[in-house]
mmCIF file of C-alpha atoms in Angstrom:
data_model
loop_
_atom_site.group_PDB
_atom_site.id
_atom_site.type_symbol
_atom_site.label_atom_id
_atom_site.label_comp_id
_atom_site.label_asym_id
_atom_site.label_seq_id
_atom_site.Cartn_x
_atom_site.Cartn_y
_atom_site.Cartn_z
ATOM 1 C CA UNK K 1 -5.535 -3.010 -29.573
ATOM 2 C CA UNK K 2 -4.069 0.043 -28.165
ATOM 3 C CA UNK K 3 -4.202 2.096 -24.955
ATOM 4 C CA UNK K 4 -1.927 4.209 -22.838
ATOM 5 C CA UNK K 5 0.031 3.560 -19.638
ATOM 6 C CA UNK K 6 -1.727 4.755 -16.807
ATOM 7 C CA UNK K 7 -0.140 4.052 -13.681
ATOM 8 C CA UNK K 8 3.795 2.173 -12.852
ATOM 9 C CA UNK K 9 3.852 0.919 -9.598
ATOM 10 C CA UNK K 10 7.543 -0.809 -7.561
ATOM 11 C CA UNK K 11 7.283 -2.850 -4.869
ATOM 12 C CA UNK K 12 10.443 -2.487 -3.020
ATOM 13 C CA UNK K 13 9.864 -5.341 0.173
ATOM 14 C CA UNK K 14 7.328 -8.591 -1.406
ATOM 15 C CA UNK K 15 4.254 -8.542 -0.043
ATOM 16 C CA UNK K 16 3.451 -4.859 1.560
ATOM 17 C CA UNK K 17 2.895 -1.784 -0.190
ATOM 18 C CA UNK K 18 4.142 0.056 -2.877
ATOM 19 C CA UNK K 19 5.090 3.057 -4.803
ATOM 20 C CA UNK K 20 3.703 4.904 -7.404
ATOM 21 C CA UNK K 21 6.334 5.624 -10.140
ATOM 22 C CA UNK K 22 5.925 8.116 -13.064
ATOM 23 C CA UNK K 23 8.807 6.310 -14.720
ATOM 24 C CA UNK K 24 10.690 3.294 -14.564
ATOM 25 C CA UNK K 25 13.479 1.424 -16.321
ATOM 26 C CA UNK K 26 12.151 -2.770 -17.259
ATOM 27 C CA UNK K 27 14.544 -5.205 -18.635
ATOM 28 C CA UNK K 28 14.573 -8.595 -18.082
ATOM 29 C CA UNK K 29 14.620 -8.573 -14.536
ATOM 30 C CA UNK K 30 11.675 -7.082 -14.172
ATOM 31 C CA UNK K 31 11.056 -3.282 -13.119
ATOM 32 C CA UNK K 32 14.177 -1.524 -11.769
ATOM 33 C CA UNK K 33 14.574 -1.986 -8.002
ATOM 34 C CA UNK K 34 10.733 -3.617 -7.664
ATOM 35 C CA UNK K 35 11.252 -6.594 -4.764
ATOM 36 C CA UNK K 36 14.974 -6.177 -3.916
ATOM 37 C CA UNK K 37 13.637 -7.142 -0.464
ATOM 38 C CA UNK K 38 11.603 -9.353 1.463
ATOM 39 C CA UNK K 39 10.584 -10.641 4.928
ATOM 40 C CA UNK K 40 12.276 -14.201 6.313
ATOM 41 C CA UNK K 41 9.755 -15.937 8.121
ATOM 42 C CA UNK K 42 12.267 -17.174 10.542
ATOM 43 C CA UNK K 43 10.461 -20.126 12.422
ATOM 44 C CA UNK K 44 9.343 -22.107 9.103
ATOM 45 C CA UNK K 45 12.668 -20.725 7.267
ATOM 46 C CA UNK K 46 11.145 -19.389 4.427
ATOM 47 C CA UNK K 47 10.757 -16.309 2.485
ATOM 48 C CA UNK K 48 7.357 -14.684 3.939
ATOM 49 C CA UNK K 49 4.098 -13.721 1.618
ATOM 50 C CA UNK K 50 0.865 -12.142 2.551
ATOM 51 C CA UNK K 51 -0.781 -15.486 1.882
ATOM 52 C CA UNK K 52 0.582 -16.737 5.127
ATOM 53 C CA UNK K 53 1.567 -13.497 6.764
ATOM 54 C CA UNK K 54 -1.759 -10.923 6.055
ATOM 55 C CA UNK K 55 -0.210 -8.610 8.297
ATOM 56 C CA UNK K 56 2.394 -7.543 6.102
ATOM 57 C CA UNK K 57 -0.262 -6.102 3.186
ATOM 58 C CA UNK K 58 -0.693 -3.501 6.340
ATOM 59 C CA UNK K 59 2.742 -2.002 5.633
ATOM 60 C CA UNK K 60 3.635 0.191 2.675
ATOM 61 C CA UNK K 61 7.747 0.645 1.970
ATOM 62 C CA UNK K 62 9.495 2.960 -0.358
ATOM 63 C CA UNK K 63 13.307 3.309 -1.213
ATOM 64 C CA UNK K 64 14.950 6.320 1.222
ATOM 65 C CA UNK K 65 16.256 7.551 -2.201
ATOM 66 C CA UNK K 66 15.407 6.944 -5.736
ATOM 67 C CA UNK K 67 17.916 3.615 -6.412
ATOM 68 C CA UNK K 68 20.523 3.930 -8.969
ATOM 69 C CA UNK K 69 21.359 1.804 -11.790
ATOM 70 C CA UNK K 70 23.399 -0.731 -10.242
ATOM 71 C CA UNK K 71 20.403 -1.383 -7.435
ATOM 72 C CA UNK K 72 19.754 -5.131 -7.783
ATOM 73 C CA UNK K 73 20.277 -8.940 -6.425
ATOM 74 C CA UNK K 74 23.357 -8.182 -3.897
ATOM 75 C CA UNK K 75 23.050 -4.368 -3.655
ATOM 76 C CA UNK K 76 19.538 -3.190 -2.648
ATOM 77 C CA UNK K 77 19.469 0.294 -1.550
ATOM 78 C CA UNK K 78 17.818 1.383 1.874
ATOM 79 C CA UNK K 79 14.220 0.856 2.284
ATOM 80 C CA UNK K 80 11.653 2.803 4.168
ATOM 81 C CA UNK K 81 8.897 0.563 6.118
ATOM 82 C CA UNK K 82 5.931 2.444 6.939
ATOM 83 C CA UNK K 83 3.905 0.573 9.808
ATOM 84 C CA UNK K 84 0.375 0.237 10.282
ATOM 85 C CA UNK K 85 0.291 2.630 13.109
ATOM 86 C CA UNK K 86 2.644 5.216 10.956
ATOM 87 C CA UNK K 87 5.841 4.825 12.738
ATOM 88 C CA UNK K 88 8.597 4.688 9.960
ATOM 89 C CA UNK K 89 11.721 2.879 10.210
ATOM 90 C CA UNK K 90 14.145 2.396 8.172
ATOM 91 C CA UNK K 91 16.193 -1.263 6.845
ATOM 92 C CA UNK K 92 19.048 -0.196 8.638
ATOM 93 C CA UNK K 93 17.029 0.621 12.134
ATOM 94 C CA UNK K 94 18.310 -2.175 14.097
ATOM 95 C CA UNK K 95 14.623 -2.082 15.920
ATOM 96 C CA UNK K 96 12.927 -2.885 12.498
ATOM 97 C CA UNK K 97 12.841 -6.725 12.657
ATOM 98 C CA UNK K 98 11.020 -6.797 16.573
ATOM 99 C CA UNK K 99 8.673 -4.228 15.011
ATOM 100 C CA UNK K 100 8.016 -6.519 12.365
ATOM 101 C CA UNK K 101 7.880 -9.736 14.285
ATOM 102 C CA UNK K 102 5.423 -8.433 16.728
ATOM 103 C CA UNK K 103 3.223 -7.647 13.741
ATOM 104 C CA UNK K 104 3.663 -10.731 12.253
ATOM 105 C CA UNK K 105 3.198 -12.783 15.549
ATOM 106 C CA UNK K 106 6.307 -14.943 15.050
ATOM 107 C CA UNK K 107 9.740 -13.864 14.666
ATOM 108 C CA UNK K 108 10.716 -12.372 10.940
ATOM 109 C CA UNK K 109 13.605 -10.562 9.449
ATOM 110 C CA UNK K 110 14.071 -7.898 7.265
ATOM 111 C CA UNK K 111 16.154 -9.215 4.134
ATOM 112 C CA UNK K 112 17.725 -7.997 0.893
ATOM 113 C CA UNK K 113 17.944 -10.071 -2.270
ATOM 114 C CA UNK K 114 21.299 -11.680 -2.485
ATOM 115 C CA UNK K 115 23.354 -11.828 -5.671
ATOM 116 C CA UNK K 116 21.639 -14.162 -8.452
ATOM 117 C CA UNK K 117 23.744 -17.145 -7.714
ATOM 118 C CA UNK K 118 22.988 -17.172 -4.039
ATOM 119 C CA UNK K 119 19.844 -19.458 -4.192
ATOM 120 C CA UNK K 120 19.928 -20.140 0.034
ATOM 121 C CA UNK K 121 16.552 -17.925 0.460
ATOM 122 C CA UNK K 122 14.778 -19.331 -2.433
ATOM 123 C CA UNK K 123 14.998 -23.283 -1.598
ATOM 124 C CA UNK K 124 11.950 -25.129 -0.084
ATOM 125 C CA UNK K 125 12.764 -28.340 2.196
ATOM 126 C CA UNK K 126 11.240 -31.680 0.971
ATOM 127 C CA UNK K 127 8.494 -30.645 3.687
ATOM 128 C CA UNK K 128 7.808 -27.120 2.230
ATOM 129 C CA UNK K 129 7.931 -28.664 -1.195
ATOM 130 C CA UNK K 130 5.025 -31.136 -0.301
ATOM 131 C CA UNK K 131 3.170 -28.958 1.792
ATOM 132 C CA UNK K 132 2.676 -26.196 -1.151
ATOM 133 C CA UNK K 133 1.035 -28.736 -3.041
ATOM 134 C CA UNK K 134 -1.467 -30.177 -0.295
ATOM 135 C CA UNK K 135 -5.243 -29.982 -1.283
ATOM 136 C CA UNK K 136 -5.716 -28.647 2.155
ATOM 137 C CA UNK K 137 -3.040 -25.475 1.687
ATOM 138 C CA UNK K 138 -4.310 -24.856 -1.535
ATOM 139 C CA UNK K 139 -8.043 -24.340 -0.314
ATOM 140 C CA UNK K 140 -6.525 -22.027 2.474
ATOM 141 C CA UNK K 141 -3.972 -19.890 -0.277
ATOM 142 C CA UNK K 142 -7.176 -19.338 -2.398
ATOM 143 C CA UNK K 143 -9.639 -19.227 0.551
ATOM 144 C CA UNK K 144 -11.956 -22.303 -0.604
ATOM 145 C CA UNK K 145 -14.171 -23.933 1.344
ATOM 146 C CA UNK K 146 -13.916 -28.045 1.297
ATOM 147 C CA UNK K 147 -16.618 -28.636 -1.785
ATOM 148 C CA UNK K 148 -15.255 -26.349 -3.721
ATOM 149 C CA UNK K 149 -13.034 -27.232 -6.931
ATOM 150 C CA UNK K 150 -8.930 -26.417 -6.871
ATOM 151 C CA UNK K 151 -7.790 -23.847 -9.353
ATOM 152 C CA UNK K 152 -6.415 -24.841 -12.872
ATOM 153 C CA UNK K 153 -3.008 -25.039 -12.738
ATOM 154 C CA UNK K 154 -2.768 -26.533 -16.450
ATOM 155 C CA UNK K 155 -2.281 -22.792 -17.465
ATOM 156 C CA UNK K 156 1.547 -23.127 -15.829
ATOM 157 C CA UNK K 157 4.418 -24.502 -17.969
ATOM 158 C CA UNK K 158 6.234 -27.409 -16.449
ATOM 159 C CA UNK K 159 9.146 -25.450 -15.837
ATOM 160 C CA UNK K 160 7.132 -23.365 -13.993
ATOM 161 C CA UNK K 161 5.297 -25.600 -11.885
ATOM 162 C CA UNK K 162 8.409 -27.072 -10.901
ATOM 163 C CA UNK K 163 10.338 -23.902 -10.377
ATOM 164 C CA UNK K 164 7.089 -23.122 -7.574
ATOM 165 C CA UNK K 165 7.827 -26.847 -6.208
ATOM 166 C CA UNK K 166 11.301 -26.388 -5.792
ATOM 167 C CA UNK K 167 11.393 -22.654 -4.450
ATOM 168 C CA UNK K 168 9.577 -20.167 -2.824
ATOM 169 C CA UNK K 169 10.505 -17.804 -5.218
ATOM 170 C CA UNK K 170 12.104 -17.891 -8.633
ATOM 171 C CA UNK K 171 16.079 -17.719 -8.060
ATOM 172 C CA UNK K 172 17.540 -14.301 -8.160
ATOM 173 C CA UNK K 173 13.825 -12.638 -7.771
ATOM 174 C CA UNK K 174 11.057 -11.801 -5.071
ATOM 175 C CA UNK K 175 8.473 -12.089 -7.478
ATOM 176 C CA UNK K 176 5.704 -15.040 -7.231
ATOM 177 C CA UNK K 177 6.372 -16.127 -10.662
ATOM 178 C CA UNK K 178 7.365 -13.384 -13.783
ATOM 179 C CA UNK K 179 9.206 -10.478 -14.103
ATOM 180 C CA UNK K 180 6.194 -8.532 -15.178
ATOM 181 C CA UNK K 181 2.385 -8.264 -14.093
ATOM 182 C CA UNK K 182 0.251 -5.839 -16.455
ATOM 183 C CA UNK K 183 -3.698 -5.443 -15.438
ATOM 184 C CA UNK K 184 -6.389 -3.387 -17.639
ATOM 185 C CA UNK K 185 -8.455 -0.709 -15.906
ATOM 186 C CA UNK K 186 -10.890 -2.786 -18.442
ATOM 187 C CA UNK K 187 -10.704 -5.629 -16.426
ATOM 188 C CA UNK K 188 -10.980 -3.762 -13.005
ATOM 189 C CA UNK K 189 -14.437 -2.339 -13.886
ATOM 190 C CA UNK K 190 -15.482 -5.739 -15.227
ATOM 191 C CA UNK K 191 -14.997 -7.662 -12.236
ATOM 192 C CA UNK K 192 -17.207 -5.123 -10.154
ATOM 193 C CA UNK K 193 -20.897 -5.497 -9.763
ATOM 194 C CA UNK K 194 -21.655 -1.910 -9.574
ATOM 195 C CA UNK K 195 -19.121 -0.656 -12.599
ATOM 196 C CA UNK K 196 -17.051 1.120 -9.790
ATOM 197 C CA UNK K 197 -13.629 0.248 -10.130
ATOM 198 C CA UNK K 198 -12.001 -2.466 -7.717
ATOM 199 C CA UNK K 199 -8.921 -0.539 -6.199
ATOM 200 C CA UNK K 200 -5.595 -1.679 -8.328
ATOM 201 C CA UNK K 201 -3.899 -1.463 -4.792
ATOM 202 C CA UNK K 202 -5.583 -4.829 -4.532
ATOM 203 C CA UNK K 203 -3.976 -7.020 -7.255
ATOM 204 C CA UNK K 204 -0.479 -5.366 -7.164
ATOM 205 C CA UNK K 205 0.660 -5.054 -10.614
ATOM 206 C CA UNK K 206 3.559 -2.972 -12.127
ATOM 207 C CA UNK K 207 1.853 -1.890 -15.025
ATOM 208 C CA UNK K 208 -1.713 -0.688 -15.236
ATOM 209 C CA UNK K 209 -2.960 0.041 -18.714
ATOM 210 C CA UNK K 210 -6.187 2.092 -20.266
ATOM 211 C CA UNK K 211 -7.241 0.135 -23.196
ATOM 212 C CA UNK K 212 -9.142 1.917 -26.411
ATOM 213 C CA UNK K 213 -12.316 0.417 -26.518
ATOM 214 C CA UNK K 214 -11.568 -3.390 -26.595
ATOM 215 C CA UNK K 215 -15.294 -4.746 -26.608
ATOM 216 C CA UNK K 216 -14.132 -7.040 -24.033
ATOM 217 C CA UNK K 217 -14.669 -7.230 -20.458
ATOM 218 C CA UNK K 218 -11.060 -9.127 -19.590
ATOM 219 C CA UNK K 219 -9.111 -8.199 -22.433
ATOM 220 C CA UNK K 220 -5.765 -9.799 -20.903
ATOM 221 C CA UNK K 221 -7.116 -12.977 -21.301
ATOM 222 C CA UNK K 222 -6.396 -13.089 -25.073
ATOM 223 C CA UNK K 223 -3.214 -11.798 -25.008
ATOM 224 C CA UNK K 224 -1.020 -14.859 -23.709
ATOM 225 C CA UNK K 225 1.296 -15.992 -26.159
ATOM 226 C CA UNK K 226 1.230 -12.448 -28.088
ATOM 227 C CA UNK K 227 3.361 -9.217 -27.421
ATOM 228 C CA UNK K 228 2.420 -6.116 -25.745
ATOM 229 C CA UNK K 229 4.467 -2.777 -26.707
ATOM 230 C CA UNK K 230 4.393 -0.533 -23.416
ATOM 231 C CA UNK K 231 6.470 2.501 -24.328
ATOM 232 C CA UNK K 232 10.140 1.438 -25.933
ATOM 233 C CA UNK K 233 9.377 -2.300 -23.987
ATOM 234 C CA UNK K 234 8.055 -5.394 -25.157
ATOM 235 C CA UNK K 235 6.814 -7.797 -23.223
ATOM 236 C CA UNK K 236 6.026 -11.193 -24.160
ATOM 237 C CA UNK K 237 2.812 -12.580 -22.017
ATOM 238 C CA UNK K 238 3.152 -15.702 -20.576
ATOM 239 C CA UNK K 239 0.088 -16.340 -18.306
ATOM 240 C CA UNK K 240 -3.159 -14.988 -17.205
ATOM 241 C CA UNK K 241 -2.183 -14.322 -13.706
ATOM 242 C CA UNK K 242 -4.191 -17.043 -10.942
ATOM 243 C CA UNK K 243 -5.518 -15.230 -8.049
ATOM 244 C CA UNK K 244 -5.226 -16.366 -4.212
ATOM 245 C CA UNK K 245 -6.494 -15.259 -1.261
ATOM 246 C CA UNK K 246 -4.425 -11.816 -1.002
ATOM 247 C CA UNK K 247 -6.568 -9.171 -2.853
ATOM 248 C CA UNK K 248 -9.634 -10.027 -0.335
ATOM 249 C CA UNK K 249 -6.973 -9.035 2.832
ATOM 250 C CA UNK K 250 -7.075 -5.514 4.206
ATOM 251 C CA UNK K 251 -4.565 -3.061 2.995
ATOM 252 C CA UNK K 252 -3.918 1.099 4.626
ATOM 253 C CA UNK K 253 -7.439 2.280 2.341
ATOM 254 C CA UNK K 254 -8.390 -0.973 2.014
ATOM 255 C CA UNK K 255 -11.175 -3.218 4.135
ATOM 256 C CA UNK K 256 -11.743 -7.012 4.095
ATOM 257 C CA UNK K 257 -13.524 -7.959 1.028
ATOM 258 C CA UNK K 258 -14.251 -11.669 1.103
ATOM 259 C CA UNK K 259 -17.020 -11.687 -1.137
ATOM 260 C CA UNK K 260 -13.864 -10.900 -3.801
ATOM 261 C CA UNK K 261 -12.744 -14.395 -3.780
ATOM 262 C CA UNK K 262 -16.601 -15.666 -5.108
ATOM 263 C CA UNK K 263 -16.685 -13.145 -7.886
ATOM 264 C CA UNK K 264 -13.134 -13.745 -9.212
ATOM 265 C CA UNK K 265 -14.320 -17.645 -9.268
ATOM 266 C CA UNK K 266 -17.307 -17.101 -10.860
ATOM 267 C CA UNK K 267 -16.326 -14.013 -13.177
ATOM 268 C CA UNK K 268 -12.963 -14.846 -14.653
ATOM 269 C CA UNK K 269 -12.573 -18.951 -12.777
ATOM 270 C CA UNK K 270 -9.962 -16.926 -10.961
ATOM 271 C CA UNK K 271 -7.742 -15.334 -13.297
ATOM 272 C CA UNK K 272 -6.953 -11.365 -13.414
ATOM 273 C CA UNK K 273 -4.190 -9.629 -15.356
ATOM 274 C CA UNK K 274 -1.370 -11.203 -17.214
ATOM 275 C CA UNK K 275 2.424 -11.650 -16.133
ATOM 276 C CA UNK K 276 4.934 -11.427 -18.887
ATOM 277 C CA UNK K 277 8.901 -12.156 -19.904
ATOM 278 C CA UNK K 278 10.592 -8.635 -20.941
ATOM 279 C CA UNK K 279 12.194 -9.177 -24.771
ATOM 280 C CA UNK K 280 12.759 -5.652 -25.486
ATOM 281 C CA UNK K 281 13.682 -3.447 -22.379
ATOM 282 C CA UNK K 282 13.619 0.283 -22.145
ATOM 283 C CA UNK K 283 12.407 3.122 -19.798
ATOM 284 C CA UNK K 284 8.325 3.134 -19.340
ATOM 285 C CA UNK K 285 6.767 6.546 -18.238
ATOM 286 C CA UNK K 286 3.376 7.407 -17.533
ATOM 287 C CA UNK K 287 1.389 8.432 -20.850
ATOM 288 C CA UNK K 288 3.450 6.177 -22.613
ATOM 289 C CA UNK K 289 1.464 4.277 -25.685
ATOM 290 C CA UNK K 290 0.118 0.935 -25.382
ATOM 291 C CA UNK K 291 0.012 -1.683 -28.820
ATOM 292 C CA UNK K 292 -0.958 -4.934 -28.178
ATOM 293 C CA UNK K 293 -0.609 -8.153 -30.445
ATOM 294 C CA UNK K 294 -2.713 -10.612 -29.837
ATOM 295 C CA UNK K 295 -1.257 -14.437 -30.684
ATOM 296 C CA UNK K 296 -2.599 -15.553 -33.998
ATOM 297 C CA UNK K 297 -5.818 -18.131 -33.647
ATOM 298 C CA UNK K 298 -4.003 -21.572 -32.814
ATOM 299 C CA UNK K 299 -4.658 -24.276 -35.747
ATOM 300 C CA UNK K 300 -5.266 -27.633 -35.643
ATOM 301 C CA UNK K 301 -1.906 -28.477 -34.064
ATOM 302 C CA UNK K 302 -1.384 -25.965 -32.023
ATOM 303 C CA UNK K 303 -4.608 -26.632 -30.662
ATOM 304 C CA UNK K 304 -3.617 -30.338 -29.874
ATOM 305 C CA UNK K 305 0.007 -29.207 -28.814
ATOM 306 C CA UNK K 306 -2.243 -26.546 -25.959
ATOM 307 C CA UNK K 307 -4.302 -29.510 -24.899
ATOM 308 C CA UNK K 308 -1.705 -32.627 -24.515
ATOM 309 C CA UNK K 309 0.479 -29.641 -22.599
ATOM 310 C CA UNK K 310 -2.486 -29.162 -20.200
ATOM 311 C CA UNK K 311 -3.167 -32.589 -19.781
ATOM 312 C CA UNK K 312 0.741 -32.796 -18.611
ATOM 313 C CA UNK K 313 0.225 -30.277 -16.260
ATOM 314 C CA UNK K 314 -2.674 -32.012 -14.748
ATOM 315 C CA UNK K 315 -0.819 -35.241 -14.250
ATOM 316 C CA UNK K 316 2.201 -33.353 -12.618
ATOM 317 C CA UNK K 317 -0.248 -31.988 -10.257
ATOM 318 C CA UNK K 318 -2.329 -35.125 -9.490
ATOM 319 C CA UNK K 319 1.190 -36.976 -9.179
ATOM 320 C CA UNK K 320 2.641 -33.940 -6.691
ATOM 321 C CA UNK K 321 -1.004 -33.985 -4.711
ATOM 322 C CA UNK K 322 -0.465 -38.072 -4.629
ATOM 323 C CA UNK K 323 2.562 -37.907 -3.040
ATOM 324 C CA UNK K 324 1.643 -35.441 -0.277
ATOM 325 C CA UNK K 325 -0.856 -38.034 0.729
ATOM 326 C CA UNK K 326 1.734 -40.480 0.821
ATOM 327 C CA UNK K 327 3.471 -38.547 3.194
ATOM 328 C CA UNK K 328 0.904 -37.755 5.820
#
């Protein structure tokens, strides 16, 4: 399968908007300079997301100046946070956090990603830890109404599973989960009902691709496990990527759309786009070609290896669920 790179997108604060790019370095880290900052929900002492903060998918942010190489965990260059009424201020504007904690409606800070073995703003409390995994928060992170079945989690890796348990977000990173997240314009025009587009502003990722005529509505979903070849990089999917609650939330361009959450259920059991690990990294421009291996069909024991690790997964969960209700 091939295609061509048709829009690069950094993030530089989690959780409001970001910037087109028309190139970007990846490595292992991720895309150069994407999430080097974040807001600190100061009253529950954790690292804010739009899932409990929707206000913040109202800003947009972009670096002051195009960050150099050494931008990263420790050293994350000046940020400019554009409000929802316009007003711009910048990460060293000692007025920025009351801006933001007004909009918000509790108090927050503006903070930079420390250095990678500083894991302070990534740890959850025994509390947090259990709450994340409540029937009850789940429903509200992916806007489900009481009937309604949870999400399959049996697509995560233990590792990952716990990693989410333990932290907010993976240590030395912003990110929700991988360094990655690729989405098809394939897969955007799938999940509409009237072939229009949905907006990628609304599922964030860094790398959208065009894909050659795949003869599949969500290509992605057969790439786990294989390689995909974006420019000089190779990335190495590891998961279709579960969607919550945020792409319904309104967005500068963007209205309420809660009739999104339904159709990703019912279209794609709420999966859109893949995130991946970076194996081969190099600088990605726009126009750049697109080659994707898919994983070879799984045999016999792969097959059984894929099921006994889902059925794993499902026990964590039912044992992580249990023990919230033990707690209340």
């Amino acid at each position: 399968m091939a295609g061509t790179v048709t829009q690069l997108w950094r993030f530089p604060v989690k959780s409001m908007g970001g910037s087109p790019v028309d190139a970007v370095r990846i490595d292992p880290r991720g895309v150069h300079a994407d999430r080097l900052w974040a807001v600190r929900d100061l009253e529950h002492d954790i690292t804010a997301s739009a899932r409990k903060v929707p206000a913040l998918l109202r800003c947009s942010a972009r670096y002051a100046t195009e960050p150099g190489r050494d931008a990263g965990p420790g050293n994350a260059p000046e940020v400019i946070v554009t409000l929802p009424d316009g007003t711009e201020l910048s990460s060293a504007d000692p007025g920025i956090d009351r801006a933001l904690s007004e909009l918000a409606g509790r108090e927050v800070r503006l903070t930079a990603l420390p250095r990678g073995d500083d894991t302070s703003l990534h740890r959850l409390s025994v509390r947090q830890s259990r709450a994340n995994f409540s029937a009850a928060e789940v429903r509200r992170d992916f806007g489900l109404a009481e009937a309604e079945a949870l999400p399959d989690t049996s697509v995560f890796s233990t590792k990952q599973v716990l990693t989410l348990a333990r932290y907010a977000t993976p240590p030395g990173t912003f990110v929700d989960l991988s360094p990655v997240h690729v989405l098809s314009t394939t897969s955007l025009a799938s999940l509409s009902a009237d072939g229009v587009p949905y907006d990628v502003r609304r599922f964030r990722p860094n790398v959208l691709v065009a894909l050659d005529d795949s003869g599949r509505e969500y290509p992605e979903a057969a790439w786990v496990g294989g390689d995909v070849e974006v420019g000089p990089v190779v990335l190495r999917v590891t998961n279709q990527t579960i969607r919550c609650v945020v792409p319904t939330r309104p967005q500068p361009g963007l209205e309420l759309d809660r009739g999104l959450t339904r159709r990703l259920a019912q279209s794609t059991d709420r999966f859109l786009g893949v995130y991946a690990d970076v194996t081969t990294p190099g600088v990605v421009r726009v126009g750049d070609a697109v080659r994707v291996r898919e994983p070879a069909p799984p045999g016999a024991v792969r097959r059984a290896a894929a099921a006994a690790g889902r059925s794993a997964m499902r026990q964590v969960q039912r044992v992580l669920e249990a023990t919230v209700l033990r707690e209340r």
